[in-house]
Amino acid sequence: MKQFLKYVFATVVGIGLWTLLACVIMLVSLIGMAASEGQTASVKKNSVLRINLTGAIEERAQEINPLTILMGEQYETLGLDQLLAAVEEAATNEKVRGIYIEVGSGFGGATPAMLQELRQALLKYKESGKWIYTYGDIYSESAYYLASVADKVVVNPKGIVDWHGMASVPVFFTDLMKKLGVKMQVFKVGTFKSAVEPFINTEMSEPNREQVTAYLTSIWNQYVAEVGASRNLTAEQLNALADTLTAIRPTELLLASGLVDTLAYIDGFKEMLRTKLELKDKRPINFVSPADLAAAADKKDEKGRVAVYYAFGDIVDKAASNPLSTGASYIETMPTIRELQKLRKDEDVKAVVIRVNSGGGSAFASEQIWHEVQLLKAEKPVVISMGGMAASGGYYISCGANKILAEPSTLTGSIGIFGMIPDATELLTEKLAFHFDVVKTNKYADYGAPSMYGMMGRSFTADEAALMQAEIERGYDLFISRVAEGRGISKDSVDAIGQGRVWTGEQALKIGLVDQIGNLNDAIAEAAQLAELEKYSVDTYPAPPSFMDQFMTQKQESYFDEHIKTTFGEFYPMLTTMQWMMQNRRFDQCVYARIPYDLKVW
């Protein structure tokens, strides 16, 4: 019996050790896989750059976090910077014959301006004489906008092209909050500052409806003009097709209307590619990824450098203050200031391009970053390249630069300030039957305490509300002063185009909020010209975190965050923004220069 137990114990220990060893080997393998992502694969002759449009497009490519793979949380993201570099390299690399855009059914995460910049790069690539083919089972409108630039657009015989126009569908919480016994105490300046509307209205105000109609029409007209030029279709034809709801029409209509060139299953499409490449004997197609092709590009190493600093995400005093911040991008005050200081003191950096893609956030943080940009500008030229949006706080940090460039569909402006503080008095005292009291030595001793947030059973007094509104008005006056100084126009003129109104880049150019329409490369060229550089290198900042940094700092909450993201879907960005804003409890942290939450264009 003892001998039997000894063998059983030895077997259990052995299985445990092997299991532990297997886990270690798997983890090491995953880390190795992630590490290999940064290595350059050789580009073979007769290669095709394959761009897989699945998931979301973000400003910058990030290394894969091995822990997220292990937890099964990795989701597809594409770096716009990497895509642009790969397309540019494909045009001149003799080993690359063409580009294959593979449209996945889950593609959709990108702003119109980001898509516009990528589409421009594809059009410039076509000037090389090389081809673009695209295939998909389901083309979302965003995917089709990109794919329409191709020489051959192919869809599955039972597939979909969803060309339907644009809509903005805000959600209003006012009646829900009323049922819960919570009301929002709102302070704002700006007729068009609509970020507060979901909490105080049950429908869009007329000024908000006016501005949304204006910028949606501007962006849609750009889409129609660009797609029409590529597909040889008129605006009337494309609008008529949008009104037919193509997503649920037979694919034969797509072919007959000129939206697509061919119907084929994936195997048939691959044969088209093989024929185009003149491949024989069933030899495989040499696909190369954007990451590998971008890494293969020759990098100039000149002493004169133009720095591109990426600033994207919500502007916050401290990113860690957001409990749902895992995996999100933020423009955090002190890290941003420290990076800009380094660029200011680096004598090899002759000019700086700040790539802004932000709907704003904390008004206080925006002012601090604006100040640092002014210090940088005093030492060397600063050019702003606006991405998907550079609005409210995003415009605040941009307005003092030497030059501002935007895409035609960039969302910008939104010059306005607001504050929101929830009052849960009814919920706590009437529905939950809490009772509160207070002892204080002075009139405003509890101002800024939890009582302001309904946590102790009272809302603002009339005096406190007046003081808060005055603070908001001072913030707005400072904002328009910064814009007036930076743009060289009067405060009255800024106020007339301010008031919280959102403009597209196309509109902003006409009213003087931006200097010219252009992409990131245009901004880099402008910065080099201002610095009088004939030859220069381009470096990007801040350095992205390595896979090991991500692995060591990965938050435990990320697992739950991914499930929240899956559950709430399109409402997730609004949820994270609301959570961040609601948990800032000091009154000085409740003043925002922000665009209306997540401007989702359908």
Coordinates of C-alpha atoms in Angstrom, one line a residue:
M1 CA 0.0 0.0 0.0
K2 CA 2.8 2.4 0.9
Q3 CA 4.5 1.6 -2.4
F4 CA 1.2 2.3 -4.3
L5 CA 0.8 5.7 -2.5
K6 CA 4.4 6.5 -3.3
Y7 CA 3.8 5.9 -7.0
V8 CA 0.5 7.9 -6.9
F9 CA 2.2 10.8 -5.2
A10 CA 5.1 10.7 -7.6
T11 CA 2.7 10.7 -10.6
V12 CA 0.7 13.7 -9.2
V13 CA 3.9 15.7 -8.6
G14 CA 5.2 14.8 -12.1
I15 CA 2.0 15.9 -13.7
G16 CA 2.1 19.2 -11.7
L17 CA 5.7 19.9 -12.7
W18 CA 5.0 19.1 -16.4
T19 CA 1.9 21.4 -16.3
L20 CA 4.0 24.2 -14.7
L21 CA 6.7 23.7 -17.3
A22 CA 4.2 23.7 -20.2
C23 CA 2.7 27.0 -18.9
V24 CA 6.2 28.6 -18.7
I25 CA 7.1 27.4 -22.2
M26 CA 3.8 28.7 -23.5
L27 CA 4.3 32.1 -21.9
V28 CA 7.9 32.3 -23.1
S29 CA 6.6 31.4 -26.6
L30 CA 4.0 34.2 -26.5
I31 CA 6.6 36.7 -25.4
G32 CA 8.8 35.6 -28.2
M33 CA 6.0 35.9 -30.7
A34 CA 5.3 39.4 -29.4
A35 CA 9.0 40.3 -29.5
S36 CA 9.2 39.0 -33.1
E37 CA 6.5 41.5 -34.2
G38 CA 9.1 44.2 -34.1
Q39 CA 11.5 42.4 -36.3
T40 CA 11.7 43.0 -40.0
A41 CA 10.7 40.1 -42.2
S42 CA 12.3 40.1 -45.7
V43 CA 10.2 41.3 -48.5
K44 CA 10.2 38.7 -51.3
K45 CA 10.0 39.5 -55.0
N46 CA 6.5 39.7 -56.6
S47 CA 5.0 40.6 -53.2
V48 CA 1.6 42.0 -52.4
L49 CA 0.9 44.3 -49.5
R50 CA -2.1 42.9 -47.7
I51 CA -4.1 45.4 -45.6
N52 CA -6.7 43.6 -43.5
L53 CA -9.4 46.0 -42.6
T54 CA -10.7 44.3 -39.4
G55 CA -11.3 45.9 -36.0
A56 CA -10.2 49.5 -35.5
I57 CA -7.7 52.0 -36.8
E58 CA -5.8 53.9 -34.2
E59 CA -3.3 56.8 -34.6
R60 CA -0.2 54.6 -33.8
A61 CA 0.6 50.9 -34.0
Q62 CA 1.2 49.2 -30.7
E63 CA 3.2 46.1 -29.9
I64 CA 1.1 43.1 -29.0
N65 CA 0.8 42.5 -25.2
P66 CA 1.5 38.9 -24.6
L67 CA -0.6 38.9 -21.4
T68 CA -3.7 39.9 -23.4
I69 CA -3.1 37.1 -25.8
L70 CA -2.8 34.7 -22.9
M71 CA -6.1 36.0 -21.4
G72 CA -7.8 35.8 -24.8
E73 CA -8.4 39.5 -24.9
Q74 CA -6.4 40.7 -27.9
Y75 CA -8.5 42.5 -30.4
E76 CA -7.6 43.8 -33.8
T77 CA -6.2 47.3 -34.2
L78 CA -4.4 48.9 -37.0
G79 CA -1.9 51.8 -36.6
L80 CA -2.6 54.6 -39.1
D81 CA 1.1 55.6 -38.9
Q82 CA 2.1 52.1 -39.9
L83 CA -0.5 51.9 -42.7
L84 CA 0.6 55.2 -44.2
A85 CA 4.3 54.2 -44.0
A86 CA 3.6 50.8 -45.6
V87 CA 1.6 52.3 -48.5
E88 CA 4.3 54.9 -49.1
E89 CA 7.0 52.2 -49.2
A90 CA 4.8 50.0 -51.5
A91 CA 4.9 52.7 -54.1
T92 CA 8.7 52.7 -54.4
N93 CA 9.7 49.2 -53.4
E94 CA 10.4 47.2 -56.5
K95 CA 9.6 43.9 -54.8
V96 CA 6.0 45.0 -54.2
R97 CA 3.6 44.5 -57.2
G98 CA 0.4 45.7 -55.7
I99 CA -1.9 46.2 -52.7
Y100 CA -4.7 43.8 -51.6
I101 CA -7.3 45.4 -49.3
E102 CA -9.0 42.6 -47.5
V103 CA -12.3 43.9 -46.0
G104 CA -13.3 42.1 -42.8
S105 CA -16.9 42.1 -41.4
G106 CA -15.8 43.7 -38.1
F107 CA -14.2 46.9 -39.5
G108 CA -15.6 50.2 -38.3
G109 CA -13.4 51.9 -35.8
A110 CA -12.0 55.0 -37.5
T111 CA -12.9 58.7 -37.8
P112 CA -13.7 60.0 -41.3
A113 CA -10.5 62.1 -41.2
M114 CA -8.3 59.1 -40.5
L115 CA -10.0 57.2 -43.3
Q116 CA -9.5 60.3 -45.6
E117 CA -5.8 60.4 -44.9
L118 CA -5.3 56.7 -45.6
R119 CA -7.4 57.1 -48.8
Q120 CA -5.2 60.0 -49.9
A121 CA -2.1 57.8 -49.4
L122 CA -3.7 55.1 -51.6
L123 CA -4.4 57.6 -54.3
K124 CA -0.9 58.9 -54.2
Y125 CA 0.4 55.3 -54.3
K126 CA -1.6 54.7 -57.6
E127 CA 0.5 57.5 -59.2
S128 CA 3.3 54.9 -59.3
G129 CA 1.3 52.9 -61.8
K130 CA 0.8 50.0 -59.4
W131 CA -2.6 48.4 -58.8
I132 CA -5.0 48.0 -55.9
Y133 CA -7.5 45.1 -55.6
T134 CA -10.0 44.8 -52.9
Y135 CA -12.3 41.9 -51.7
G136 CA -14.9 41.6 -49.0
D137 CA -17.9 39.7 -47.9
I138 CA -19.4 42.8 -46.1
Y139 CA -18.3 46.3 -46.9
S140 CA -19.3 48.8 -44.2
E141 CA -19.6 52.4 -45.5
S142 CA -16.2 53.2 -44.0
A143 CA -14.6 50.2 -45.7
Y144 CA -16.2 51.0 -49.0
Y145 CA -15.1 54.6 -48.8
L146 CA -11.5 53.2 -48.7
A147 CA -12.0 50.4 -51.1
S148 CA -13.6 52.5 -53.8
V149 CA -10.1 53.8 -54.7
A150 CA -9.2 50.3 -55.9
D151 CA -8.7 49.3 -59.6
K152 CA -11.0 46.3 -59.0
V153 CA -13.6 46.2 -56.2
V154 CA -14.9 42.6 -55.7
V155 CA -17.6 41.4 -53.4
N156 CA -18.9 38.0 -52.5
P157 CA -21.9 37.0 -54.7
K158 CA -24.0 36.9 -51.5
G159 CA -22.2 39.8 -49.9
I160 CA -23.1 43.3 -48.8
V161 CA -22.0 46.9 -49.6
D162 CA -23.6 49.1 -47.0
W163 CA -23.9 52.5 -48.7
H164 CA -26.5 54.4 -46.8
G165 CA -25.4 58.0 -45.9
M166 CA -24.5 59.4 -42.5
A167 CA -26.4 59.9 -39.2
S168 CA -25.6 61.0 -35.7
V169 CA -27.8 59.3 -33.0
P170 CA -27.3 60.8 -29.6
V171 CA -28.7 59.1 -26.5
F172 CA -30.5 61.1 -23.8
F173 CA -30.5 60.0 -20.1
T174 CA -32.6 62.8 -18.6
D175 CA -35.8 60.8 -17.9
L176 CA -33.9 57.8 -16.7
M177 CA -32.0 59.9 -14.2
K178 CA -35.3 61.5 -13.2
K179 CA -36.7 58.0 -12.4
L180 CA -33.6 57.3 -10.3
G181 CA -33.8 60.6 -8.5
V182 CA -30.7 62.1 -9.9
K183 CA -30.4 65.4 -11.7
M184 CA -27.4 67.1 -13.4
Q185 CA -26.3 70.5 -12.3
V186 CA -25.0 72.1 -15.5
F187 CA -22.9 75.2 -16.0
K188 CA -21.8 76.2 -19.5
V189 CA -20.9 78.9 -22.0
G190 CA -21.7 78.3 -25.6
T191 CA -25.0 78.1 -27.5
F192 CA -23.7 75.0 -29.4
K193 CA -21.9 73.3 -26.4
S194 CA -24.1 70.2 -26.6
A195 CA -22.1 67.8 -24.5
V196 CA -24.4 68.5 -21.6
E197 CA -27.6 67.8 -23.5
P198 CA -27.9 64.1 -22.9
F199 CA -28.3 64.9 -19.2
I200 CA -30.8 67.8 -19.3
N201 CA -32.8 67.3 -22.6
T202 CA -34.8 64.6 -24.2
E203 CA -33.9 65.6 -27.7
M204 CA -31.4 67.7 -29.6
S205 CA -31.6 71.5 -29.2
E206 CA -32.1 73.5 -32.4
P207 CA -28.6 74.9 -32.3
N208 CA -27.1 71.5 -31.8
R209 CA -29.3 70.1 -34.7
E210 CA -28.0 72.9 -36.9
Q211 CA -24.3 72.2 -36.2
V212 CA -24.7 68.4 -36.5
T213 CA -26.5 68.8 -39.8
A214 CA -23.8 71.1 -41.1
Y215 CA -20.8 68.9 -40.3
L216 CA -22.5 65.7 -41.3
T217 CA -23.5 67.3 -44.7
S218 CA -19.9 68.5 -45.1
I219 CA -18.4 65.1 -44.5
W220 CA -21.0 63.2 -46.5
N221 CA -20.5 65.5 -49.5
Q222 CA -16.7 64.9 -49.3
Y223 CA -17.4 61.1 -49.3
V224 CA -19.7 61.4 -52.3
A225 CA -17.3 63.5 -54.3
E226 CA -14.3 61.3 -53.6
V227 CA -16.1 58.0 -54.2
G228 CA -17.7 59.5 -57.3
A229 CA -14.4 60.5 -58.7
S230 CA -13.0 57.0 -58.2
R231 CA -16.0 55.1 -59.4
N232 CA -17.1 57.5 -62.2
L233 CA -20.4 58.1 -60.5
T234 CA -22.2 61.4 -60.0
A235 CA -23.3 62.7 -56.7
E236 CA -27.0 62.2 -57.8
Q237 CA -26.3 58.6 -58.5
L238 CA -24.5 57.9 -55.2
N239 CA -27.2 59.7 -53.2
A240 CA -29.9 57.7 -55.0
L241 CA -28.1 54.5 -54.2
A242 CA -27.8 55.5 -50.6
D243 CA -31.6 56.0 -50.5
T244 CA -32.1 52.4 -51.8
L245 CA -30.5 50.8 -48.7
T246 CA -28.0 48.8 -50.6
A247 CA -27.2 46.6 -47.6
I248 CA -30.3 44.6 -48.2
R249 CA -30.4 44.7 -51.9
P250 CA -29.3 41.9 -54.3
T251 CA -25.6 42.0 -55.2
E252 CA -26.6 42.2 -58.8
L253 CA -27.7 45.8 -58.1
L254 CA -24.2 46.6 -56.8
L255 CA -22.7 45.3 -60.0
A256 CA -25.2 47.1 -62.3
S257 CA -24.9 50.4 -60.4
G258 CA -21.1 50.5 -60.7
L259 CA -20.4 50.3 -56.9
V260 CA -18.4 47.1 -57.5
D261 CA -16.6 45.5 -60.5
T262 CA -17.0 41.8 -60.0
L263 CA -18.8 39.2 -57.9
A264 CA -16.7 36.3 -56.8
Y265 CA -16.1 34.0 -53.9
I266 CA -12.7 34.2 -52.1
D267 CA -11.2 31.4 -54.1
G268 CA -12.2 33.1 -57.3
F269 CA -10.7 36.3 -56.2
K270 CA -7.4 34.7 -55.2
E271 CA -7.2 33.3 -58.8
M272 CA -7.7 36.9 -60.1
L273 CA -4.7 37.9 -58.0
R274 CA -2.7 34.9 -59.2
T275 CA -3.5 35.9 -62.8
K276 CA -2.5 39.5 -62.2
L277 CA 0.8 38.3 -60.7
E278 CA 1.3 35.8 -63.5
L279 CA 1.9 33.0 -61.0
K280 CA 2.2 29.4 -62.3
D281 CA 2.2 25.9 -60.8
K282 CA 0.0 26.9 -57.9
R283 CA 2.8 28.9 -56.3
P284 CA 1.5 30.8 -53.2
I285 CA 1.0 34.5 -53.3
N286 CA 3.7 36.4 -51.3
F287 CA 1.8 38.6 -49.0
V288 CA 3.6 41.2 -46.8
S289 CA 2.0 42.9 -43.8
P290 CA 1.9 46.6 -43.2
A291 CA 4.2 46.2 -40.2
D292 CA 6.9 44.3 -42.1
L293 CA 6.8 46.6 -45.1
A294 CA 6.9 49.8 -43.0
A295 CA 9.8 48.3 -41.1
A296 CA 11.6 47.6 -44.4
A297 CA 11.5 51.3 -45.5
D298 CA 14.9 53.1 -45.5
K299 CA 15.1 55.6 -42.7
K300 CA 17.0 58.8 -43.3
D301 CA 19.5 59.8 -40.6
E302 CA 20.1 63.5 -41.0
K303 CA 21.3 65.7 -38.2
G304 CA 18.4 68.1 -38.7
R305 CA 15.3 66.4 -37.2
V306 CA 11.6 67.0 -37.3
A307 CA 9.9 65.5 -34.3
V308 CA 6.3 64.2 -34.6
Y309 CA 4.7 64.1 -31.2
Y310 CA 1.4 62.1 -31.1
A311 CA -1.2 63.5 -28.7
F312 CA -4.4 61.5 -29.0
G313 CA -7.2 60.6 -26.6
D314 CA -9.0 62.5 -23.8
I315 CA -7.1 65.3 -22.2
V316 CA -6.8 64.4 -18.5
D317 CA -5.0 65.6 -15.4
K318 CA -4.1 62.1 -14.6
A319 CA -5.0 59.0 -16.6
A320 CA -5.0 56.7 -13.6
S321 CA -8.0 58.6 -12.3
N322 CA -10.1 56.8 -14.8
P323 CA -11.1 53.3 -13.5
L324 CA -12.0 52.3 -17.0
S325 CA -8.7 53.5 -18.6
T326 CA -7.2 50.1 -19.4
G327 CA -6.1 50.1 -23.0
A328 CA -7.4 53.6 -23.6
S329 CA -5.2 56.5 -24.9
Y330 CA -4.9 59.7 -23.0
I331 CA -3.2 63.0 -23.2
E332 CA -2.0 63.2 -19.6
T333 CA -0.8 66.5 -18.3
M334 CA 2.6 65.9 -16.8
P335 CA 3.9 63.1 -19.1
T336 CA 2.9 65.3 -22.1
I337 CA 4.7 68.4 -20.6
R338 CA 7.8 66.4 -19.8
E339 CA 8.0 65.0 -23.4
L340 CA 7.5 68.5 -24.9
Q341 CA 10.2 69.8 -22.6
K342 CA 12.6 67.2 -23.9
L343 CA 11.9 68.2 -27.5
R344 CA 12.4 71.8 -26.6
K345 CA 15.8 71.1 -25.1
D346 CA 17.0 68.7 -27.8
E347 CA 19.2 70.7 -30.1
D348 CA 19.0 68.1 -32.9
V349 CA 15.2 68.7 -33.1
K350 CA 14.7 71.7 -35.3
A351 CA 10.9 71.7 -35.6
V352 CA 8.0 69.8 -34.0
V353 CA 4.8 68.5 -35.5
I354 CA 2.1 67.8 -32.9
R355 CA -0.3 65.2 -34.2
V356 CA -3.6 66.0 -32.3
N357 CA -6.5 63.6 -32.3
S358 CA -8.6 64.5 -29.3
G359 CA -12.1 65.7 -28.5
G360 CA -10.7 67.5 -25.4
G361 CA -11.3 66.9 -21.8
S362 CA -10.1 68.8 -18.7
A363 CA -9.9 72.6 -19.2
F364 CA -7.2 72.9 -16.6
A365 CA -5.0 70.2 -18.2
S366 CA -5.6 71.8 -21.7
E367 CA -4.3 75.2 -20.3
Q368 CA -1.2 73.6 -18.9
I369 CA -0.4 71.8 -22.2
W370 CA -1.1 75.0 -24.2
H371 CA 1.5 76.8 -22.0
E372 CA 4.1 74.2 -22.7
V373 CA 3.4 74.4 -26.4
Q374 CA 4.0 78.2 -26.2
L375 CA 7.4 77.6 -24.5
L376 CA 8.3 75.1 -27.3
K377 CA 7.1 77.5 -30.0
A378 CA 9.5 80.2 -28.6
E379 CA 12.4 77.9 -29.3
K380 CA 11.5 76.2 -32.6
P381 CA 8.6 76.0 -35.1
V382 CA 5.5 74.1 -34.0
V383 CA 3.0 72.8 -36.5
I384 CA -0.3 71.1 -35.7
S385 CA -1.5 68.2 -37.7
M386 CA -5.1 67.5 -36.9
G387 CA -6.3 63.9 -37.2
G388 CA -9.8 62.7 -36.7
M389 CA -10.7 65.5 -34.3
A390 CA -8.9 68.4 -32.6
A391 CA -11.9 70.0 -30.9
S392 CA -12.6 71.8 -27.7
G393 CA -9.5 71.0 -25.5
G394 CA -8.0 69.5 -28.6
Y395 CA -8.3 72.8 -30.3
Y396 CA -7.2 74.6 -27.1
I397 CA -3.8 72.9 -27.1
S398 CA -3.5 73.5 -30.9
C399 CA -4.4 77.2 -31.3
G400 CA -1.1 78.7 -30.4
A401 CA 1.1 76.9 -32.9
N402 CA 2.8 78.5 -35.9
K403 CA 0.6 76.6 -38.4
I404 CA -2.4 74.4 -38.2
L405 CA -3.3 71.8 -40.8
A406 CA -6.4 69.7 -40.9
E407 CA -8.1 67.1 -43.1
P408 CA -11.3 68.3 -44.8
S409 CA -13.4 66.0 -42.5
T410 CA -11.5 66.7 -39.3
L411 CA -13.9 67.7 -36.5
T412 CA -12.5 70.9 -34.8
G413 CA -13.5 74.1 -33.1
S414 CA -16.0 73.4 -30.3
I415 CA -14.6 76.4 -28.5
G416 CA -16.6 76.4 -25.2
I417 CA -16.5 75.4 -21.6
F418 CA -18.9 73.5 -19.4
G419 CA -19.2 71.9 -16.0
M420 CA -21.5 69.0 -14.8
I421 CA -22.1 67.9 -11.3
P422 CA -24.7 65.2 -10.4
D423 CA -27.1 65.8 -7.6
A424 CA -28.5 62.6 -6.1
T425 CA -30.5 64.3 -3.3
E426 CA -33.8 62.8 -4.3
L427 CA -32.3 59.3 -4.7
L428 CA -30.6 59.4 -1.4
T429 CA -33.1 61.2 0.9
E430 CA -36.4 60.2 -0.6
K431 CA -35.9 56.9 -2.4
L432 CA -33.2 55.4 -0.1
A433 CA -34.2 57.3 3.1
F434 CA -30.8 58.6 4.0
H435 CA -30.5 61.5 6.3
F436 CA -27.6 64.0 6.4
D437 CA -26.5 66.9 8.5
V438 CA -23.5 69.2 8.5
V439 CA -21.5 71.4 10.9
K440 CA -19.4 74.1 9.3
T441 CA -17.4 77.2 10.4
N442 CA -18.0 79.3 7.4
K443 CA -20.6 79.9 4.7
Y444 CA -18.8 77.8 2.0
A445 CA -17.0 75.4 4.2
D446 CA -18.6 72.4 2.5
Y447 CA -18.3 73.8 -1.0
G448 CA -16.3 71.2 -3.0
A449 CA -17.1 68.5 -0.4
P450 CA -19.1 65.4 -1.3
S451 CA -22.3 67.3 -0.6
M452 CA -22.0 69.0 -4.0
Y453 CA -22.4 65.6 -5.6
G454 CA -25.6 64.6 -3.7
M455 CA -23.6 62.4 -1.4
M456 CA -24.8 64.3 1.7
G457 CA -28.2 65.2 0.6
R458 CA -28.2 68.7 -0.9
S459 CA -27.6 70.5 -4.2
F460 CA -25.9 73.8 -5.0
T461 CA -27.2 76.9 -3.2
A462 CA -28.0 79.9 -5.5
D463 CA -24.8 81.6 -4.4
E464 CA -22.7 78.5 -5.1
A465 CA -24.3 78.1 -8.5
A466 CA -23.6 81.7 -9.3
L467 CA -19.9 81.3 -8.3
M468 CA -19.6 78.1 -10.4
Q469 CA -21.2 79.8 -13.5
A470 CA -18.8 82.7 -13.1
E471 CA -15.9 80.3 -13.0
I472 CA -17.1 78.7 -16.3
E473 CA -17.4 82.1 -17.9
R474 CA -13.9 83.0 -16.8
G475 CA -12.7 79.7 -18.4
Y476 CA -14.5 80.5 -21.6
D477 CA -13.0 84.0 -21.7
L478 CA -9.5 82.6 -21.2
F479 CA -10.2 80.0 -24.0
I480 CA -11.2 82.6 -26.6
S481 CA -8.3 84.8 -25.5
R482 CA -5.9 82.0 -26.2
V483 CA -7.5 81.4 -29.6
A484 CA -7.5 85.1 -30.5
E485 CA -3.8 85.4 -29.6
G486 CA -2.8 82.3 -31.5
R487 CA -4.9 83.0 -34.6
G488 CA -4.3 86.8 -34.7
I489 CA -8.0 87.8 -34.6
S490 CA -10.2 89.6 -32.1
K491 CA -11.9 88.0 -29.2
D492 CA -15.3 89.0 -30.6
S493 CA -14.5 87.2 -33.8
V494 CA -13.5 84.1 -31.9
D495 CA -16.7 84.3 -29.8
A496 CA -18.8 84.6 -33.0
I497 CA -17.4 81.3 -34.4
G498 CA -17.0 79.7 -30.9
Q499 CA -19.9 79.2 -28.6
G500 CA -19.1 75.5 -28.6
R501 CA -19.8 75.0 -32.3
V502 CA -18.2 72.0 -34.0
W503 CA -16.8 72.6 -37.5
T504 CA -15.2 70.3 -40.1
G505 CA -11.7 71.1 -41.3
E506 CA -13.2 72.2 -44.6
Q507 CA -15.4 74.7 -42.8
A508 CA -12.7 75.7 -40.3
L509 CA -10.4 76.8 -43.1
K510 CA -13.0 79.3 -44.4
I511 CA -13.4 80.9 -40.9
G512 CA -9.8 81.0 -40.0
L513 CA -9.5 78.3 -37.4
V514 CA -6.9 76.4 -39.5
D515 CA -4.3 77.6 -42.0
Q516 CA -4.6 74.9 -44.7
I517 CA -6.0 71.5 -45.6
G518 CA -3.3 68.9 -45.4
N519 CA -2.2 65.6 -43.9
L520 CA 0.6 64.6 -41.6
N521 CA 3.2 64.6 -44.4
D522 CA 2.1 68.0 -45.4
A523 CA 2.5 69.2 -41.8
I524 CA 6.0 67.7 -41.6
A525 CA 7.0 69.4 -44.8
E526 CA 5.6 72.7 -43.5
A527 CA 7.6 72.3 -40.2
A528 CA 10.8 71.6 -42.1
Q529 CA 10.3 74.7 -44.3
L530 CA 9.7 76.9 -41.2
A531 CA 12.9 75.5 -39.8
E532 CA 14.7 76.1 -43.1
L533 CA 15.7 72.4 -43.4
E534 CA 16.5 71.0 -46.9
K535 CA 17.4 67.6 -45.6
Y536 CA 16.0 66.1 -42.4
S537 CA 15.0 63.0 -40.5
V538 CA 11.6 62.4 -39.0
D539 CA 11.4 60.9 -35.5
T540 CA 8.2 60.0 -33.6
Y541 CA 7.4 60.6 -29.9
P542 CA 6.6 59.5 -27.3
A543 CA 8.3 56.1 -27.6
P544 CA 5.5 53.4 -27.5
P545 CA 5.6 51.0 -24.6
S546 CA 7.4 47.7 -25.3
F547 CA 5.6 44.4 -25.0
M548 CA 7.5 43.8 -21.7
D549 CA 6.4 47.2 -20.3
Q550 CA 2.9 46.3 -21.1
F551 CA 3.3 42.8 -19.7
M552 CA 4.7 44.2 -16.4
T553 CA 2.1 47.0 -16.0
Q554 CA -1.0 45.2 -17.3
K555 CA -3.9 45.9 -15.0
Q556 CA -5.9 43.1 -13.6
E557 CA -9.1 45.0 -14.4
S558 CA -8.4 44.7 -18.1
Y559 CA -10.1 41.3 -18.2
F560 CA -13.3 42.9 -16.9
D561 CA -12.9 46.0 -19.0
E562 CA -12.9 43.8 -22.2
H563 CA -16.1 42.2 -21.1
I564 CA -17.7 45.6 -20.4
K565 CA -16.5 46.8 -23.8
T566 CA -18.1 43.7 -25.4
T567 CA -21.4 44.1 -23.5
F568 CA -21.9 47.9 -24.1
G569 CA -20.5 47.9 -27.7
E570 CA -20.9 51.3 -29.3
F571 CA -21.9 52.8 -25.9
Y572 CA -18.6 51.9 -24.3
P573 CA -16.7 55.1 -25.2
M574 CA -19.6 57.2 -23.8
L575 CA -19.6 55.0 -20.6
T576 CA -15.9 55.5 -20.0
T577 CA -16.2 59.2 -20.6
M578 CA -19.1 59.6 -18.2
Q579 CA -17.4 57.4 -15.6
W580 CA -14.3 59.6 -15.8
M581 CA -16.2 62.8 -15.6
M582 CA -18.5 61.7 -12.8
Q583 CA -15.7 60.5 -10.5
N584 CA -13.8 63.8 -10.6
R585 CA -15.2 65.2 -7.4
R586 CA -13.3 68.4 -6.8
F587 CA -15.0 71.4 -8.3
D588 CA -11.9 72.5 -10.1
Q589 CA -11.8 69.1 -11.9
C590 CA -15.4 69.4 -13.1
V591 CA -14.7 72.1 -15.7
Y592 CA -14.4 70.6 -19.2
A593 CA -13.4 71.7 -22.7
R594 CA -14.7 68.7 -24.5
I595 CA -16.6 67.8 -27.7
P596 CA -20.0 66.2 -27.3
Y597 CA -18.9 62.8 -25.9
D598 CA -18.3 60.2 -28.6
L599 CA -19.4 61.7 -31.9
K600 CA -20.4 58.5 -33.6
V601 CA -21.2 58.9 -37.3
W602 CA -23.3 56.0 -38.6

